Coordinates of C-alpha atoms and ligand atoms in Angstrom, one line a residue:
Chain A
M1 CA -6.4 -0.3 38.8
A2 CA -2.8 -0.4 40.2
A3 CA -2.0 2.4 37.3
A4 CA -4.8 4.3 38.0
S5 CA -3.1 5.0 41.4
R6 CA 0.4 4.9 40.6
L7 CA -0.5 8.1 38.7
E8 CA -2.1 10.0 40.7
G9 CA 0.7 10.4 42.6
M10 CA 2.8 10.9 39.4
Q11 CA 5.2 13.8 39.6
T12 CA 5.2 16.2 36.6
A13 CA 7.5 19.0 35.9
Q14 CA 5.9 22.4 34.3
D15 CA 9.0 24.1 34.7
L16 CA 10.5 21.9 32.0
I17 CA 10.5 21.2 28.5
I18 CA 11.8 18.1 26.3
C19 CA 12.8 18.2 22.9
E20 CA 10.5 15.8 20.9
H21 CA 13.4 15.0 18.2
C22 CA 16.4 13.9 20.7
D23 CA 15.1 13.7 23.6
S24 CA 17.2 16.6 25.1
V25 CA 16.1 18.0 28.5
Y26 CA 15.3 21.8 29.0
R27 CA 14.4 24.2 31.5
R28 CA 11.5 26.7 30.1
R29 CA 12.7 30.0 29.3
T30 CA 10.9 33.0 29.3
L31 CA 10.7 34.0 25.5
A32 CA 10.7 37.9 24.1
R33 CA 9.1 38.6 21.3
G34 CA 10.2 37.1 17.8
D35 CA 12.1 34.2 20.3
V36 CA 12.4 30.9 18.8
A37 CA 14.3 28.7 21.4
D38 CA 16.3 25.9 19.5
C39 CA 17.0 22.6 20.4
V40 CA 21.0 22.7 21.2
V41 CA 21.4 19.0 20.5
C42 CA 19.7 18.8 16.9
G43 CA 18.1 21.7 16.1
A44 CA 14.8 20.9 16.5
V45 CA 12.7 23.9 17.8
L46 CA 11.7 23.6 21.3
E47 CA 9.1 26.3 21.6
R48 CA 8.4 29.8 20.0
H49 CA 7.1 32.8 21.6
Q50 CA 3.9 33.5 21.2
W51 CA 3.7 36.3 19.6
I52 CA -0.2 36.6 18.9
G53 CA -2.3 36.5 22.1
V54 CA -5.5 34.4 22.7
E55 CA -7.9 37.0 21.9
G56 CA -5.8 37.4 18.0
Q57 CA -5.7 34.3 17.5
F58 CA -9.5 34.1 17.6
A59 CA -10.0 36.9 15.5
L60 CA -7.6 35.3 13.1
V61 CA -9.6 32.3 13.4
V62 CA -12.6 34.0 12.5
T63 CA -11.6 35.1 9.9
S64 CA -10.2 32.6 8.7
A65 CA -13.6 31.1 8.7
I66 CA -14.8 33.4 6.8
V67 CA -12.3 32.9 4.0
F68 CA -13.0 29.2 4.3
L69 CA -16.7 29.9 3.6
I70 CA -15.5 32.0 0.4
A71 CA -13.3 29.7 -0.4
N72 CA -15.3 26.7 -0.8
L73 CA -19.0 28.3 -1.8
S74 CA -17.4 30.4 -4.9
P75 CA -15.8 29.1 -8.0
I76 CA -12.0 28.9 -8.1
V77 CA -11.5 29.5 -11.9
T78 CA -13.7 29.7 -14.8
L79 CA -13.0 27.9 -18.4
G80 CA -14.0 29.6 -21.7
L81 CA -14.0 27.4 -24.8
S82 CA -15.7 29.0 -28.1
G83 CA -18.6 30.7 -26.4
M84 CA -19.4 27.8 -23.9
S85 CA -18.0 28.6 -20.1
S86 CA -17.4 26.0 -17.1
A87 CA -16.8 26.8 -13.5
T88 CA -15.8 24.6 -10.8
T89 CA -15.8 25.1 -7.3
L90 CA -13.7 23.0 -4.3
W91 CA -16.5 20.7 -4.4
G92 CA -17.0 20.6 -8.1
A93 CA -13.8 18.5 -7.8
V94 CA -14.6 16.4 -5.2
I95 CA -17.7 15.4 -7.4
A96 CA -16.1 15.0 -10.5
M97 CA -13.2 12.6 -9.3
W98 CA -16.0 10.6 -7.5
R99 CA -18.1 10.5 -11.0
D100 CA -14.9 9.3 -12.9
G101 CA -13.9 6.3 -10.8
A102 CA -11.2 7.7 -8.3
Q103 CA -13.4 7.9 -5.4
L104 CA -10.4 7.6 -3.1
V105 CA -9.0 10.5 -4.6
A106 CA -12.4 12.4 -4.4
F107 CA -12.2 11.3 -0.7
L108 CA -8.6 12.7 0.0
T109 CA -9.2 16.0 -1.5
A110 CA -12.9 16.6 0.9
M111 CA -10.5 15.1 3.6
T112 CA -6.9 17.8 3.3
L113 CA -9.3 20.4 1.8
F114 CA -12.7 20.6 3.4
F115 CA -13.2 18.3 6.5
F116 CA -10.3 18.4 8.6
P117 CA -9.7 22.7 7.7
L118 CA -13.2 23.0 8.9
S119 CA -13.0 21.0 12.0
Q120 CA -9.5 22.7 12.8
I121 CA -10.7 26.2 12.8
A122 CA -13.8 24.6 14.5
I123 CA -12.1 23.1 17.0
F124 CA -9.6 25.9 17.6
G125 CA -12.3 29.0 17.8
W126 CA -14.4 26.7 20.6
V127 CA -10.7 26.1 22.7
L128 CA -10.2 30.0 22.1
W129 CA -13.5 31.3 22.6
F130 CA -13.7 29.5 26.4
A131 CA -9.5 30.6 26.7
R132 CA -10.1 34.2 26.4
S133 CA -11.4 34.2 29.6
G134 CA -8.1 31.9 30.8
R135 CA -10.9 28.8 30.9
R136 CA -10.7 25.3 29.3
A137 CA -13.5 24.8 27.2
P138 CA -15.6 21.9 27.7
G139 CA -13.9 18.3 26.0
F140 CA -10.5 20.9 26.4
A141 CA -8.0 17.9 26.2
R142 CA -9.9 15.9 23.7
A143 CA -9.9 18.9 21.4
M144 CA -6.4 20.0 21.8
W145 CA -5.4 16.0 20.7
A146 CA -8.0 16.4 17.7
L147 CA -5.7 20.0 16.6
V148 CA -2.6 17.7 17.1
S149 CA -3.5 14.5 15.3
I150 CA -5.4 16.9 12.2
K151 CA -2.6 19.2 11.7
P152 CA -0.1 17.5 9.2
W153 CA -3.5 16.5 7.2
S154 CA -4.2 20.0 6.1
M155 CA -3.3 20.2 3.0
I156 CA -4.9 23.6 1.6
E157 CA -1.0 25.1 1.0
V158 CA -0.6 22.1 -1.6
F159 CA -4.1 23.1 -3.6
M160 CA -3.0 26.3 -3.8
L161 CA -0.2 25.5 -5.6
G162 CA -1.9 22.8 -7.6
T163 CA -4.3 25.7 -8.9
L164 CA -1.6 27.5 -10.2
V165 CA -0.3 24.4 -12.4
A166 CA -3.8 23.5 -13.6
V167 CA -4.5 27.0 -14.3
V168 CA -1.5 27.5 -16.3
K169 CA -1.9 24.1 -18.1
A170 CA -5.6 24.6 -19.2
H171 CA -4.3 28.6 -20.3
T172 CA -3.1 26.4 -24.1
Y173 CA -6.6 25.4 -24.9
F174 CA -9.0 27.9 -23.1
D175 CA -9.8 31.1 -21.8
V176 CA -9.2 31.2 -18.0
V177 CA -10.9 33.8 -15.6
P178 CA -10.1 33.5 -12.3
G179 CA -13.1 33.4 -9.8
A180 CA -12.8 34.4 -5.9
G181 CA -12.5 30.9 -5.1
I182 CA -8.8 31.3 -5.9
W183 CA -8.5 34.5 -3.7
A184 CA -10.1 33.2 -0.7
F185 CA -7.6 29.8 -1.0
G186 CA -4.7 32.0 -1.7
V187 CA -5.6 34.1 1.8
L188 CA -6.3 30.7 3.5
T189 CA -2.6 30.1 2.9
L190 CA -1.2 33.5 4.2
L191 CA -3.4 32.7 7.4
I192 CA -2.0 29.1 7.6
T193 CA 1.9 30.4 7.6
V194 CA 1.0 32.9 10.4
F195 CA -1.1 29.9 12.6
S196 CA 1.8 28.0 11.6
S197 CA 4.3 30.5 14.1
L198 CA 2.4 29.6 16.5
D199 CA 1.7 26.7 18.7
S200 CA -1.2 25.7 19.8
R201 CA -0.3 23.7 22.8
E202 CA 0.6 26.3 24.7
L203 CA -3.3 26.9 25.3
W204 CA -2.5 24.3 28.5
T205 CA -0.2 27.1 29.9
V206 CA -2.1 29.8 29.7
T207 CA -5.7 28.3 30.6
R208 CA -6.7 26.6 34.2
E209 CA -9.2 23.9 34.8
D210 CA -13.2 25.7 35.2
P211 CA -12.8 26.1 39.5
A212 CA -16.9 24.8 39.1
Chain B
M1 CA 28.6 24.2 26.2
N2 CA 27.8 21.0 27.7
A3 CA 25.0 19.0 26.1
P4 CA 21.7 19.2 28.5
P5 CA 20.7 15.8 30.2
R6 CA 18.4 13.3 27.9
G7 CA 15.1 12.5 29.1
R8 CA 15.8 8.9 29.5
D9 CA 18.6 9.1 31.8
L10 CA 17.0 11.7 34.3
G11 CA 13.4 9.1 34.3
L12 CA 11.5 11.9 32.5
M13 CA 9.4 11.6 29.5
S14 CA 6.8 14.0 27.8
C15 CA 3.4 14.0 26.7
H16 CA 3.2 13.9 22.8
V17 CA 0.0 16.2 23.1
C18 CA 0.7 18.7 25.6
R19 CA 4.1 18.1 25.9
L20 CA 3.4 17.7 30.0
V21 CA 7.1 16.4 31.8
T22 CA 6.4 13.4 34.2
A23 CA 7.8 10.5 35.6
W24 CA 9.2 8.0 33.0
T25 CA 7.3 5.1 32.7
E26 CA 7.0 2.2 30.6
E27 CA 3.2 1.3 31.9
P28 CA 1.1 0.2 28.5
H29 CA -2.2 1.6 29.9
A30 CA -0.6 4.8 31.7
V31 CA -2.0 8.0 30.6
C32 CA -1.3 11.7 30.6
P33 CA -2.0 13.4 34.2
R34 CA -3.1 16.2 32.3
C35 CA -4.6 15.6 29.3
G36 CA -5.7 12.0 29.4
S37 CA -3.7 10.9 26.2
P38 CA -1.6 7.5 26.2
L39 CA 1.9 7.7 27.7
H40 CA 4.6 5.8 25.3
A41 CA 7.9 6.9 25.9
R42 CA 8.9 6.2 22.5
K43 CA 6.9 5.6 19.2
T44 CA 5.2 2.0 19.6
G45 CA 6.4 -0.6 17.4
S46 CA 8.2 2.6 15.5
I47 CA 10.6 0.9 13.2
T48 CA 8.6 -1.9 12.0
R49 CA 5.8 0.1 11.4
A50 CA 8.0 2.7 9.0
W51 CA 9.4 -0.1 7.4
A52 CA 5.9 -1.7 6.3
L53 CA 4.8 1.5 5.6
L54 CA 7.6 2.4 3.6
L55 CA 7.8 -1.0 1.8
A56 CA 4.0 -0.9 0.9
A57 CA 4.3 3.0 -0.2
A58 CA 7.4 1.6 -3.1
L59 CA 5.7 -1.4 -4.0
F60 CA 2.7 1.4 -5.3
Y61 CA 5.0 3.7 -6.3
I62 CA 5.8 1.7 -9.3
P63 CA 1.6 2.0 -10.6
A64 CA 1.5 5.2 -9.6
N65 CA 4.4 5.5 -12.2
V66 CA 4.0 3.9 -14.7
F67 CA -0.1 4.2 -15.1
P68 CA -1.3 7.2 -16.8
I69 CA -3.0 9.6 -14.3
M70 CA -4.6 11.7 -16.6
R71 CA -6.6 11.7 -20.1
T72 CA -6.9 14.6 -22.5
Q73 CA -9.8 14.0 -24.9
S74 CA -10.6 16.6 -27.9
L75 CA -12.5 15.9 -31.1
S76 CA -9.9 15.0 -33.1
S77 CA -7.9 13.4 -30.2
K78 CA -7.2 11.3 -27.3
D79 CA -3.9 11.8 -25.4
D80 CA -2.9 10.1 -21.7
N81 CA -0.6 11.5 -19.8
T82 CA 2.1 9.7 -17.0
I83 CA 3.3 12.1 -14.0
L84 CA 7.0 12.3 -16.1
S85 CA 4.9 13.0 -19.4
G86 CA 2.5 15.4 -18.1
I87 CA 5.5 17.8 -16.8
V88 CA 7.5 17.3 -20.1
E89 CA 4.2 18.6 -21.8
L90 CA 4.1 21.5 -18.9
W91 CA 7.8 22.4 -19.8
R92 CA 7.1 22.4 -23.1
A93 CA 4.1 24.5 -23.1
G94 CA 6.7 27.3 -22.1
S95 CA 6.5 26.9 -18.1
P96 CA 9.7 25.4 -17.8
G97 CA 9.7 26.9 -14.1
L98 CA 6.0 25.6 -13.0
A99 CA 7.7 21.7 -14.7
V100 CA 10.5 22.0 -12.1
I101 CA 7.6 22.8 -9.5
V102 CA 5.6 19.9 -10.5
F103 CA 9.1 17.7 -11.1
T104 CA 10.3 18.5 -7.4
A105 CA 6.3 17.8 -6.2
S106 CA 6.1 14.5 -8.1
I107 CA 9.6 13.0 -8.4
I108 CA 12.1 14.3 -6.2
V109 CA 10.3 14.3 -3.2
P110 CA 8.6 11.0 -3.0
M111 CA 12.2 9.8 -4.1
L112 CA 13.5 11.5 -1.5
K113 CA 11.6 10.3 1.0
F114 CA 12.1 6.5 0.2
I115 CA 15.9 6.9 0.3
I116 CA 15.7 9.1 3.9
L117 CA 13.6 6.6 5.4
G118 CA 15.2 4.0 4.7
Y119 CA 18.3 5.4 5.5
L120 CA 17.2 6.1 9.4
L121 CA 15.5 3.2 9.3
V122 CA 19.2 0.9 8.5
S123 CA 21.0 3.3 10.5
V124 CA 18.7 3.0 13.9
Q125 CA 18.9 -0.6 13.2
R126 CA 22.5 -0.9 13.3
S127 CA 22.8 1.4 16.3
S128 CA 24.9 3.9 14.8
G129 CA 26.1 6.9 16.2
F130 CA 27.0 8.5 12.8
V131 CA 26.0 12.2 12.2
S132 CA 23.1 11.7 14.5
R133 CA 22.1 16.2 14.3
Q134 CA 22.2 15.9 10.8
R135 CA 20.2 13.0 10.5
T136 CA 17.5 14.3 12.7
K137 CA 17.5 17.1 10.0
L138 CA 16.8 14.8 7.5
Y139 CA 13.7 13.7 9.4
R140 CA 12.3 16.9 9.7
F141 CA 12.7 17.7 6.5
V142 CA 10.8 14.6 4.9
E143 CA 8.1 15.9 7.4
L144 CA 8.1 19.2 6.6
V145 CA 7.7 18.4 2.3
G146 CA 5.9 15.1 2.7
Y147 CA 2.8 16.2 1.9
W148 CA 3.7 18.5 -1.2
S149 CA 3.8 15.3 -3.3
M150 CA -0.1 15.6 -3.2
L151 CA 0.7 18.3 -5.9
D152 CA -0.3 16.4 -9.1
V153 CA -3.0 15.0 -7.1
F154 CA -5.0 17.9 -6.5
V155 CA -4.0 18.9 -10.4
V156 CA -5.7 16.8 -11.7
A157 CA -8.7 16.9 -9.4
I158 CA -9.1 20.5 -10.6
L159 CA -8.8 19.7 -14.5
S160 CA -11.4 16.9 -14.7
A161 CA -13.8 19.5 -12.9
L162 CA -12.8 22.1 -15.2
V163 CA -12.3 20.7 -18.6
H164 CA -15.8 19.2 -19.2
F165 CA -17.0 20.5 -22.5
K166 CA -18.9 17.6 -23.3
I167 CA -17.3 16.2 -27.0
L168 CA -15.3 19.3 -27.7
S169 CA -12.9 18.8 -25.0
R170 CA -12.9 16.6 -21.7
V171 CA -10.3 15.5 -19.2
E172 CA -10.4 12.5 -16.8
P173 CA -8.5 11.3 -13.7
L174 CA -6.9 7.7 -15.1
P175 CA -6.1 5.3 -12.3
G176 CA -2.3 6.3 -11.8
V177 CA -3.3 9.3 -9.8
V178 CA -5.3 6.9 -7.4
Y179 CA -2.2 5.1 -7.0
F180 CA -0.1 8.0 -6.4
G181 CA -2.5 9.3 -4.1
V182 CA -1.8 6.0 -2.0
V183 CA 1.8 6.2 -2.1
V184 CA 1.3 10.0 -0.3
V185 CA -0.2 9.3 2.6
L186 CA 1.6 6.0 3.1
T187 CA 5.1 7.9 3.2
M188 CA 3.0 10.4 5.4
L189 CA 2.3 7.5 7.8
S190 CA 5.8 5.7 7.4
A191 CA 6.8 9.1 8.2
M192 CA 5.1 10.2 11.3
S193 CA 5.6 6.3 12.2
F194 CA 9.0 6.7 12.6
D195 CA 10.3 7.8 16.1
P196 CA 13.8 10.3 15.5
R197 CA 14.6 9.8 19.5
L198 CA 16.0 6.2 18.2
I199 CA 18.3 7.8 16.8
W200 CA 19.8 9.3 20.3
D201 CA 19.0 5.9 21.5
N202 CA 21.4 2.8 21.7
R203 CA 24.2 5.0 20.1
K204 CA 27.5 2.1 20.3
T205 CA 29.4 5.2 19.4
S206 CA 28.4 9.0 19.8
Q207 CA 30.6 11.0 17.8
Ligands
ZN1 ZN1 16.5 18.3 20.3
ZN2 ZN1 -0.6 15.4 28.2

């Protein structure tokens, strides 16, 4: 256990921040509202002012959970053709791909539009619930790792644009009636834009280990 | 204004999960004292991994474009569309704006990813010190736009689920869409494997 004992005495510097794209070292600044600290060497974003507090972020996550539920349960669009009609939900799209021989695409769709976004909402909600009182949730480190890893694989925004393209394509031959699902995905896209202006890793600095 | 010091020169590095700054270590089993994630000064096997994934993506890109991605069937006709012919159809149907968006997401973005990642990898292997800042910006661009290429895959998924009017009218996915989905995932993995800090390490000349 030589490595472990060496790390016990490892020096850490809470007031420093290193640019992830070019390795430049900076001292953390106190950011004012709307401030974004950029790396002067490579132009990457170093840190952002957390313009929504923990309480507000928690409220946004709860909102996202409700909207996500609606987005998954309601039809996205309904098509009409000579008296017949056909509607689909997100899961309808997954099942159609699975049944028609594109299982890999069905899997990708289910992961990037359902499981990853759902995990993000659930995990973020979990850590924020505890962070409201400045505590770290049980499994905090694992949860924070999961949030960082999942982030690039959540593709709600792309699906939103894809739905618009599909609607326009179908419009040539069918009567198209937008359903509640499409509005819910639109709202989710807006919420994602808000979340992407925040950095969840800041929770490491605003929470403390439970004294117990 | 003086350039700030680099972590490697100060003997510092940071955790990629929680960003805590620690002393530099090349110990392979080192873990972050705050969050317990494995610590790597640089992404491991970055160049090899990024190249392998990029080449695999380029290989799958051929069937993704050659094979049709979607079949539109009606009583009188059967129409198979590739990515490109689907875009042409969208243009002709009177939605040039959307045609441009789909063309950008499905053709231009994957092409740019191949060109930019290939260029970044070659330039890093040659220890180039040329326009490092711009190259880092190119990397961020690839990271930012990468997943938008899934657009066409989702379009096919939605249409396949929606257009289901028995023999009257039907849309089905075809193998091209599977290859295309694989290309998007592989290029994303390739971009994630690349470590942009390599652009700034070992530069023979600095501008
Ligand atoms: Zn930088
Ligand atoms: Zn850490």
